[in-house]
CSV table of C-alpha atoms in Angstrom, one decimal:
chain,number,residue,atom,x,y,z
A,1,MET,CA,8.5,22.1,32.4
A,2,ILE,CA,9.6,22.5,29.0
A,3,LEU,CA,7.7,20.2,27.2
A,4,SER,CA,5.1,21.2,29.3
A,5,ALA,CA,4.9,24.7,28.1
A,6,VAL,CA,4.8,23.3,24.4
A,7,LEU,CA,1.7,21.1,24.8
A,8,GLY,CA,-0.5,24.1,26.5
A,9,VAL,CA,0.9,27.0,24.0
A,10,SER,CA,0.4,24.5,21.1
A,11,LEU,CA,-3.2,23.9,22.1
A,12,PHE,CA,-3.8,27.4,23.0
A,13,ALA,CA,-2.7,28.9,19.9
A,14,SER,CA,-4.6,26.4,17.8
A,15,LEU,CA,-7.8,26.7,19.8
A,16,SER,CA,-7.8,30.8,19.7
A,17,VAL,CA,-7.3,30.8,15.3
A,18,ALA,CA,-10.1,28.1,15.7
A,19,VAL,CA,-12.4,30.4,17.5
A,20,ALA,CA,-11.6,33.6,15.4
A,21,ILE,CA,-12.1,31.6,12.0
A,22,ILE,CA,-15.1,30.1,13.7
A,23,LEU,CA,-16.3,34.2,14.9
A,24,THR,CA,-15.5,35.8,11.5
A,25,GLN,CA,-16.9,33.4,9.0
A,26,ARG,CA,-19.6,35.7,7.9
A,27,PHE,CA,-16.5,37.2,6.4
A,28,HIS,CA,-14.3,34.4,4.7
A,29,GLY,CA,-17.8,31.7,4.2
A,30,HIS,CA,-17.7,31.9,0.4
A,31,LEU,CA,-14.3,30.8,0.4
A,32,THR,CA,-14.0,28.7,3.0
A,33,HIS,CA,-17.1,27.3,4.0
A,34,ASP,CA,-17.3,23.1,2.9
A,35,SER,CA,-20.6,22.8,2.2
A,36,HIS,CA,-23.4,20.3,3.4
A,37,ASP,CA,-24.2,18.7,-0.1
A,38,GLY,CA,-22.3,15.6,-1.2
A,39,VAL,CA,-22.4,12.3,-0.8
A,40,GLN,CA,-20.4,12.4,2.4
A,41,LYS,CA,-21.4,15.5,4.3
A,42,LEU,CA,-23.0,14.6,7.1
A,43,HIS,CA,-23.3,17.6,8.6
A,44,LYS,CA,-26.5,20.0,8.1
A,45,PHE,CA,-24.6,23.6,7.4
A,46,PRO,CA,-22.2,25.2,5.4
A,47,THR,CA,-18.6,24.5,7.9
A,48,PRO,CA,-15.6,25.9,7.5
A,49,ARG,CA,-13.5,23.8,6.5
A,50,VAL,CA,-9.9,25.8,7.4
A,51,GLY,CA,-9.0,24.0,10.4
A,52,GLY,CA,-5.4,23.3,9.5
A,53,VAL,CA,-5.0,26.8,9.4
A,54,ALA,CA,-5.5,26.9,13.2
A,55,LEU,CA,-2.9,23.5,13.5
A,56,LEU,CA,-0.2,25.2,11.4
A,57,ALA,CA,-0.6,28.4,14.8
A,58,GLY,CA,-0.6,25.6,17.2
A,59,ALA,CA,2.2,24.2,15.3
A,60,CYS,CA,4.7,27.2,14.9
A,61,ALA,CA,3.7,28.6,18.4
A,62,GLY,CA,4.7,25.2,20.0
A,63,GLY,CA,7.7,24.8,17.5
A,64,LEU,CA,9.4,28.2,19.4
A,65,LEU,CA,9.4,26.7,22.3
A,66,LEU,CA,11.6,23.4,21.6
A,67,PRO,CA,14.8,22.8,23.1
A,68,GLU,CA,17.5,24.0,20.8
A,69,GLU,CA,18.7,20.4,20.4
A,70,SER,CA,15.5,19.6,19.4
A,71,ARG,CA,14.4,21.9,16.7
A,72,SER,CA,16.2,20.9,13.5
A,73,LEU,CA,14.1,17.9,13.3
A,74,TRP,CA,11.3,19.8,13.7
A,75,TRP,CA,11.8,22.3,11.5
A,76,GLY,CA,12.7,19.7,9.0
A,77,MET,CA,9.2,17.9,9.2
A,78,ALA,CA,7.3,21.1,9.4
A,79,LEU,CA,9.1,22.5,6.3
A,80,SER,CA,8.5,18.7,4.3
A,81,ALA,CA,5.1,19.0,5.1
A,82,LEU,CA,4.9,22.4,3.2
A,83,PRO,CA,3.8,21.0,-0.3
A,84,ALA,CA,1.2,18.6,0.9
A,85,PHE,CA,-0.7,21.5,3.2
A,86,ALA,CA,0.1,23.8,0.3
A,87,CYS,CA,-2.3,21.8,-1.6
A,88,GLY,CA,-4.5,20.6,0.3
A,89,LEU,CA,-5.5,24.4,1.7
A,90,LEU,CA,-5.9,25.3,-2.1
A,91,GLU,CA,-8.4,22.5,-2.7
A,92,ASP,CA,-10.4,23.8,0.8
A,93,ILE,CA,-10.7,26.9,-0.9
A,94,THR,CA,-11.4,26.2,-4.6
A,95,LYS,CA,-12.3,23.1,-4.3
A,96,ARG,CA,-11.1,22.1,-7.8
A,97,THR,CA,-7.7,20.7,-7.3
A,98,GLY,CA,-7.2,16.8,-8.0
A,99,VAL,CA,-7.2,13.7,-6.1
A,100,ARG,CA,-4.1,12.8,-8.0
A,101,LEU,CA,-2.4,15.8,-7.6
A,102,ARG,CA,-3.3,15.7,-3.8
A,103,PHE,CA,-1.5,12.7,-3.6
A,104,LEU,CA,1.4,13.5,-5.7
A,105,ALA,CA,1.9,16.5,-2.9
A,106,THR,CA,1.8,14.4,0.0
A,107,ILE,CA,4.1,11.9,-1.9
A,108,CYS,CA,6.6,15.1,-2.8
A,109,ALA,CA,6.6,15.8,1.0
A,110,GLY,CA,7.2,12.4,1.9
A,111,LEU,CA,10.4,12.6,-0.2
A,112,ILE,CA,11.3,15.8,1.2
A,113,PHE,CA,11.1,14.6,4.4
A,114,CYS,CA,13.7,11.5,3.7
A,115,LEU,CA,15.9,13.9,1.6
A,116,LEU,CA,15.9,16.9,4.5
A,117,THR,CA,16.4,14.6,7.8
A,118,GLY,CA,18.0,11.3,6.5
A,119,GLN,CA,15.5,9.3,8.1
A,120,HIS,CA,13.9,6.5,6.0
A,121,ILE,CA,12.4,3.0,6.0
A,122,ALA,CA,15.3,0.5,6.2
A,123,ARG,CA,14.6,-2.3,8.0
A,124,VAL,CA,10.7,-3.9,8.5
A,125,ASP,CA,12.1,-7.0,10.7
A,126,ILE,CA,10.8,-9.0,8.3
A,127,VAL,CA,13.1,-11.8,7.7
A,128,GLY,CA,13.6,-11.5,3.4
A,129,LEU,CA,12.9,-7.9,3.1
A,130,ASP,CA,14.5,-6.4,5.5
A,131,ARG,CA,17.5,-7.4,2.1
A,132,ILE,CA,15.2,-5.3,-0.1
A,133,PHE,CA,15.2,-2.5,2.2
A,134,ALA,CA,18.9,-2.3,2.8
A,135,VAL,CA,18.9,-0.6,-1.2
A,136,THR,CA,18.4,3.0,-0.1
A,137,PRO,CA,16.7,4.5,-3.0
A,138,PHE,CA,13.9,1.9,-3.1
A,139,ALA,CA,13.6,2.6,0.7
A,140,VAL,CA,13.6,6.1,0.4
A,141,LEU,CA,11.0,6.0,-2.7
A,142,PHE,CA,9.0,3.3,-0.6
A,143,THR,CA,9.1,5.5,2.4
A,144,ALA,CA,7.5,8.6,0.3
A,145,VAL,CA,5.1,6.7,-1.2
A,146,ALA,CA,3.8,5.3,2.4
A,147,ILE,CA,3.9,8.7,4.2
A,148,GLY,CA,1.8,9.7,1.0
A,149,GLY,CA,-0.4,7.4,2.0
A,150,ILE,CA,-0.9,7.8,5.1
A,151,ALA,CA,-1.7,11.2,4.5
A,152,ASN,CA,-4.4,10.4,2.3
A,153,ALA,CA,-5.7,7.6,4.9
A,154,ILE,CA,-6.5,10.7,7.8
A,155,ASN,CA,-7.8,12.6,5.2
A,156,LEU,CA,-10.1,9.4,4.5
A,157,ILE,CA,-11.7,9.4,8.3
A,158,ASP,CA,-11.9,13.0,8.2
A,159,GLY,CA,-15.8,12.2,8.2
A,160,VAL,CA,-17.6,12.8,11.3
A,161,ASN,CA,-17.3,14.8,14.2
A,162,GLY,CA,-13.6,14.3,16.5
A,163,LEU,CA,-12.9,11.2,14.1
A,164,ALA,CA,-9.4,11.9,12.7
A,165,SER,CA,-8.2,14.4,14.8
A,166,GLY,CA,-9.4,12.0,18.0
A,167,THR,CA,-7.7,9.0,16.6
A,168,SER,CA,-4.3,11.7,15.7
A,169,ILE,CA,-4.0,12.6,19.1
A,170,ILE,CA,-4.6,9.1,20.7
A,171,ILE,CA,-1.9,7.8,17.9
A,172,LEU,CA,0.8,10.7,18.8
A,173,SER,CA,0.2,10.0,23.0
A,174,GLY,CA,1.4,6.8,22.2
A,175,PHE,CA,4.3,8.1,20.7
A,176,ALA,CA,5.0,10.3,23.1
A,177,ILE,CA,5.2,7.7,26.2
A,178,LEU,CA,7.2,5.4,23.7
A,179,ALA,CA,9.9,8.2,23.1
A,180,ALA,CA,10.0,8.6,26.8
A,181,GLU,CA,10.6,5.4,27.5
A,182,VAL,CA,13.3,5.1,25.4
A,183,GLY,CA,14.8,8.9,26.5
A,184,ASP,CA,14.3,10.3,23.0
A,185,ARG,CA,13.3,14.1,24.8
A,186,GLN,CA,13.2,15.0,20.4
A,187,ILE,CA,10.3,12.9,19.5
A,188,LEU,CA,8.8,13.7,22.7
A,189,GLY,CA,8.7,17.2,21.8
A,190,ILE,CA,7.2,16.8,18.6
A,191,SER,CA,4.6,14.4,19.7
A,192,LEU,CA,3.3,16.7,22.3
A,193,ILE,CA,3.7,20.1,19.8
A,194,LEU,CA,1.1,18.0,17.7
A,195,ALA,CA,-1.0,16.4,20.3
A,196,GLY,CA,-1.8,19.7,21.7
A,197,ALA,CA,-2.1,21.7,18.4
A,198,LEU,CA,-4.5,18.7,17.5
A,199,GLY,CA,-6.2,19.5,21.0
A,200,GLY,CA,-6.9,22.7,19.9
A,201,PHE,CA,-8.9,22.5,17.0
A,202,PHE,CA,-10.7,18.9,18.6
A,203,LEU,CA,-12.2,21.4,21.3
A,204,THR,CA,-14.2,23.6,18.5
A,205,ASN,CA,-14.4,20.1,16.4
A,206,PHE,CA,-16.0,18.1,19.3
A,207,PRO,CA,-18.9,17.1,19.5
A,208,MET,CA,-20.7,19.7,17.5
A,209,GLY,CA,-18.2,20.2,14.9
A,210,ARG,CA,-18.2,23.6,14.5
A,211,ILE,CA,-15.0,23.6,12.3
A,212,PHE,CA,-13.4,20.7,10.0
A,213,LEU,CA,-9.5,20.0,9.6
A,214,GLY,CA,-10.0,20.3,6.0
A,215,ASP,CA,-7.9,18.6,3.7
A,216,ALA,CA,-5.1,20.8,4.5
A,217,GLY,CA,-5.1,20.0,8.1
A,218,ALA,CA,-6.3,16.2,7.2
A,219,TYR,CA,-3.2,15.9,4.8
A,220,ALA,CA,-0.7,17.8,7.1
A,221,THR,CA,-1.6,15.5,10.4
A,222,GLY,CA,-1.0,12.5,8.3
A,223,PHE,CA,2.1,13.7,7.3
A,224,MET,CA,3.3,13.9,10.4
A,225,LEU,CA,2.2,11.0,11.8
A,226,ALA,CA,3.7,9.3,9.2
A,227,ALA,CA,6.9,10.8,9.5
A,228,LEU,CA,6.9,9.9,13.2
A,229,ALA,CA,6.4,6.2,13.0
A,230,VAL,CA,9.3,6.2,10.4
A,231,ALA,CA,11.5,8.3,12.7
A,232,LEU,CA,11.0,6.8,15.9
A,233,PRO,CA,12.4,3.6,15.1
A,234,ALA,CA,14.9,4.9,13.0
A,235,ARG,CA,16.5,6.2,15.8
A,236,ASN,CA,16.2,4.2,18.4
A,237,PRO,CA,16.7,1.0,17.3
A,238,GLU,CA,15.5,-1.4,20.2
A,239,ILE,CA,12.0,-0.1,18.5
A,240,THR,CA,10.6,-2.5,15.8
A,241,PRO,CA,9.5,-0.1,12.4
A,242,LEU,CA,6.3,-2.1,12.9
A,243,VAL,CA,5.2,0.1,15.5
A,244,GLY,CA,4.0,2.5,13.3
A,245,LEU,CA,1.8,0.4,11.0
A,246,LEU,CA,0.6,-1.0,14.0
A,247,ALA,CA,-0.5,2.3,15.6
A,248,LEU,CA,-2.1,3.9,12.3
A,249,SER,CA,-3.4,-0.2,11.5
A,250,TYR,CA,-7.0,1.5,11.5
A,251,PRO,CA,-6.7,4.3,8.7
A,252,VAL,CA,-4.8,1.6,6.9
A,253,THR,CA,-7.3,-0.7,6.8
A,254,GLU,CA,-10.2,1.5,5.9
A,255,THR,CA,-8.3,2.8,3.3
A,256,LEU,CA,-7.4,-0.5,1.6
A,257,VAL,CA,-10.7,-1.1,2.2
A,258,SER,CA,-12.6,1.8,0.7
A,259,ILE,CA,-9.8,0.8,-2.5
A,260,HIS,CA,-11.0,-2.3,-2.9
A,261,ARG,CA,-14.9,-1.8,-2.5
A,262,ARG,CA,-14.5,1.1,-4.8
A,263,LEU,CA,-12.6,-1.5,-7.6
A,264,VAL,CA,-14.9,-4.0,-7.1
A,265,ARG,CA,-18.0,-1.9,-7.5
A,266,ALA,CA,-19.4,-1.3,-11.1
A,267,GLY,CA,-18.9,2.1,-12.3
A,268,THR,CA,-16.7,3.2,-9.7
A,269,SER,CA,-13.1,4.3,-8.8
A,270,PRO,CA,-10.2,4.5,-5.8
A,271,GLY,CA,-10.6,7.8,-6.0
A,272,GLN,CA,-14.7,8.1,-5.8
A,273,PRO,CA,-16.3,9.6,-3.1
A,274,ASP,CA,-18.8,7.4,-1.2
A,275,ARG,CA,-21.0,6.5,1.9
A,276,LEU,CA,-19.7,3.3,3.3
A,277,HIS,CA,-16.9,4.0,5.0
A,278,LEU,CA,-17.1,2.2,8.5
A,279,HIS,CA,-17.9,5.5,10.7
A,280,SER,CA,-20.9,6.4,7.7
A,281,LEU,CA,-22.3,3.4,8.3
A,282,ILE,CA,-22.3,3.6,12.2
A,283,TYR,CA,-23.7,6.9,11.6
A,284,ARG,CA,-26.6,5.7,9.6
A,285,SER,CA,-27.4,2.4,12.3
A,286,ARG,CA,-25.9,2.3,15.6
A,287,ALA,CA,-25.2,6.1,16.3
A,288,ARG,CA,-28.5,6.9,15.3
A,289,ARG,CA,-30.3,3.9,17.7
A,290,LEU,CA,-28.0,5.4,20.5
A,291,ALA,CA,-28.2,8.8,19.9
A,292,ALA,CA,-32.6,8.4,20.2
A,293,ARG,CA,-32.0,6.1,23.0
A,294,LEU,CA,-30.3,8.8,25.1
A,295,GLY,CA,-32.4,12.1,24.2
A,296,VAL,CA,-29.4,13.5,22.5
A,297,PRO,CA,-29.9,13.1,19.0
A,298,LYS,CA,-27.7,16.2,18.3
A,299,MET,CA,-25.1,13.9,19.4
A,300,ARG,CA,-25.1,11.0,16.8
A,301,ASN,CA,-22.2,12.5,14.7
A,302,ALA,CA,-19.9,12.6,17.6
A,303,MET,CA,-21.1,9.4,18.9
A,304,SER,CA,-20.1,7.8,15.8
A,305,GLY,CA,-16.5,9.2,16.0
A,306,MET,CA,-16.2,7.4,19.7
A,307,VAL,CA,-17.6,4.5,18.5
A,308,VAL,CA,-14.6,3.9,15.7
A,309,MET,CA,-12.2,5.7,18.1
A,310,THR,CA,-11.7,2.2,20.2
A,311,LEU,CA,-9.6,0.9,17.4
A,312,PRO,CA,-6.9,3.3,17.4
A,313,LEU,CA,-7.3,3.4,21.0
A,314,GLY,CA,-6.4,-0.7,21.0
A,315,SER,CA,-4.1,-0.4,18.4
A,316,THR,CA,-2.1,2.3,20.4
A,317,ALA,CA,-2.3,-0.1,23.3
A,318,LEU,CA,-1.1,-2.8,21.1
A,319,MET,CA,1.9,-0.7,20.3
A,320,LEU,CA,3.2,0.4,23.4
A,321,LEU,CA,2.9,-3.5,24.7
A,322,CYS,CA,4.6,-4.9,21.6
A,323,ALA,CA,7.3,-2.2,20.7
A,324,THR,CA,10.4,-4.3,20.9
A,325,SER,CA,8.9,-7.6,19.3
A,326,PRO,CA,8.5,-7.6,15.5
A,327,ILE,CA,6.3,-11.0,15.8
A,328,LEU,CA,3.5,-9.6,18.6
A,329,THR,CA,3.7,-6.4,16.8
A,330,LEU,CA,3.1,-8.1,13.5
A,331,LEU,CA,0.3,-10.5,15.2
A,332,SER,CA,-1.4,-7.4,16.7
A,333,ILE,CA,-1.5,-6.0,13.2
A,334,ILE,CA,-3.4,-8.7,12.3
A,335,LEU,CA,-5.3,-8.9,14.9
A,336,VAL,CA,-6.9,-4.9,14.9
A,337,SER,CA,-7.4,-5.4,11.0
A,338,THR,CA,-9.2,-8.6,11.4
A,339,VAL,CA,-11.8,-6.6,14.1
A,340,TYR,CA,-12.1,-3.6,11.7
A,341,LEU,CA,-13.4,-6.3,9.0
A,342,ILE,CA,-15.6,-8.3,11.6
A,343,LEU,CA,-16.9,-5.2,13.1
A,344,TYR,CA,-17.7,-3.6,9.4
A,345,ARG,CA,-19.0,-6.6,8.4
A,346,LYS,CA,-21.6,-6.7,10.7
A,347,VAL,CA,-22.7,-3.1,10.6
A,348,ALA,CA,-22.7,-3.4,6.8
A,349,LEU,CA,-25.3,-6.0,7.2
A,350,LEU,CA,-27.4,-4.2,9.4
A,351,GLY,CA,-29.2,-2.6,6.0
A,352,PRO,CA,-29.0,-0.2,3.2
A,353,PHE,CA,-28.7,3.0,5.7
A,354,GLY,CA,-30.5,4.9,2.8
A,355,LEU,CA,-28.4,4.2,0.1
A,356,GLY,CA,-30.9,2.3,-1.9
A,357,PRO,CA,-30.1,-1.7,-3.1
A,358,ARG,CA,-27.1,-2.8,-0.3
A,359,PRO,CA,-24.0,-3.2,-2.6
A,360,ALA,CA,-23.2,-6.9,-3.1
A,361,THR,CA,-19.7,-6.0,-2.5
A,362,VAL,CA,-19.9,-5.5,1.2
A,363,PRO,CA,-20.6,-9.2,2.7
A,364,GLU,CA,-17.5,-9.9,0.5
A,365,ILE,CA,-14.8,-7.9,2.3
């Protein structure tokens, strides 16, 4: 009953604040609007990009209802997320925060999480590597960098309506089910808080995109997903530490492919935005045709997200099936990454998508 209330209160608080932001945007839009001009922009009108504020409201409201035994871990995670959230919110308002500073802020948040909660990746269930992770300083530093990477990966996939929040809700649902199976009510409660907060935002972001997560929302969400991916197996040794990587394999693969693409293309850098993400390519090809065929052209953006969300749905289902087997989990990670690469290659070869000459690097992924 308490956990149901946590979910409901988180959702209601997040939804209420998101609606309030949308209704009052004429007063704060000069600070909070995300311009529709830019290489990665797929929306047509300036839109509030401070959905992270709604998530914060939902998370805090739900956290107040957690049972006492669950509060220490939750508030430790929440306090650890502040550097990532604050730096992201600064970017949402000023649009002038550098990529490196934001990445460092997420790593700093990861380091605080490790030190404050005592949770870090101490094993990976891979022969040889476990000896390295037994060295605590290395394990803590690796965990902090990995958490920062996941936070940025969620920000990277935040390009079409509902994709980042929908992907995160799917993964959180998987974490909640897994936590319930092993009797970890603390992780279960935290997963429900975050799912509720994201759910309230999702109702205003999907399908029409009335408000965006922004960097604050994306970084904070990515941080929390990564923190849970670390804490769940750390607190429950029967679960392989690889489950987090499996659940997050879509955004991780998207990030690695994007870094590779930008490194090998002349004149680009890993931090430079482009329009060649999987969701961007689908938006300019399959989603356009599907929306036109169904007679709902305004749903093109949302359809792009729905197509891509099949990847996290599949990876989360595999996580629940293979959670106690390192070998099956590792094979599942390879499977999901391979499916992503095949899908990316197939979509990328359909045409130039209005981007000019087709990049020679796309078929080489």
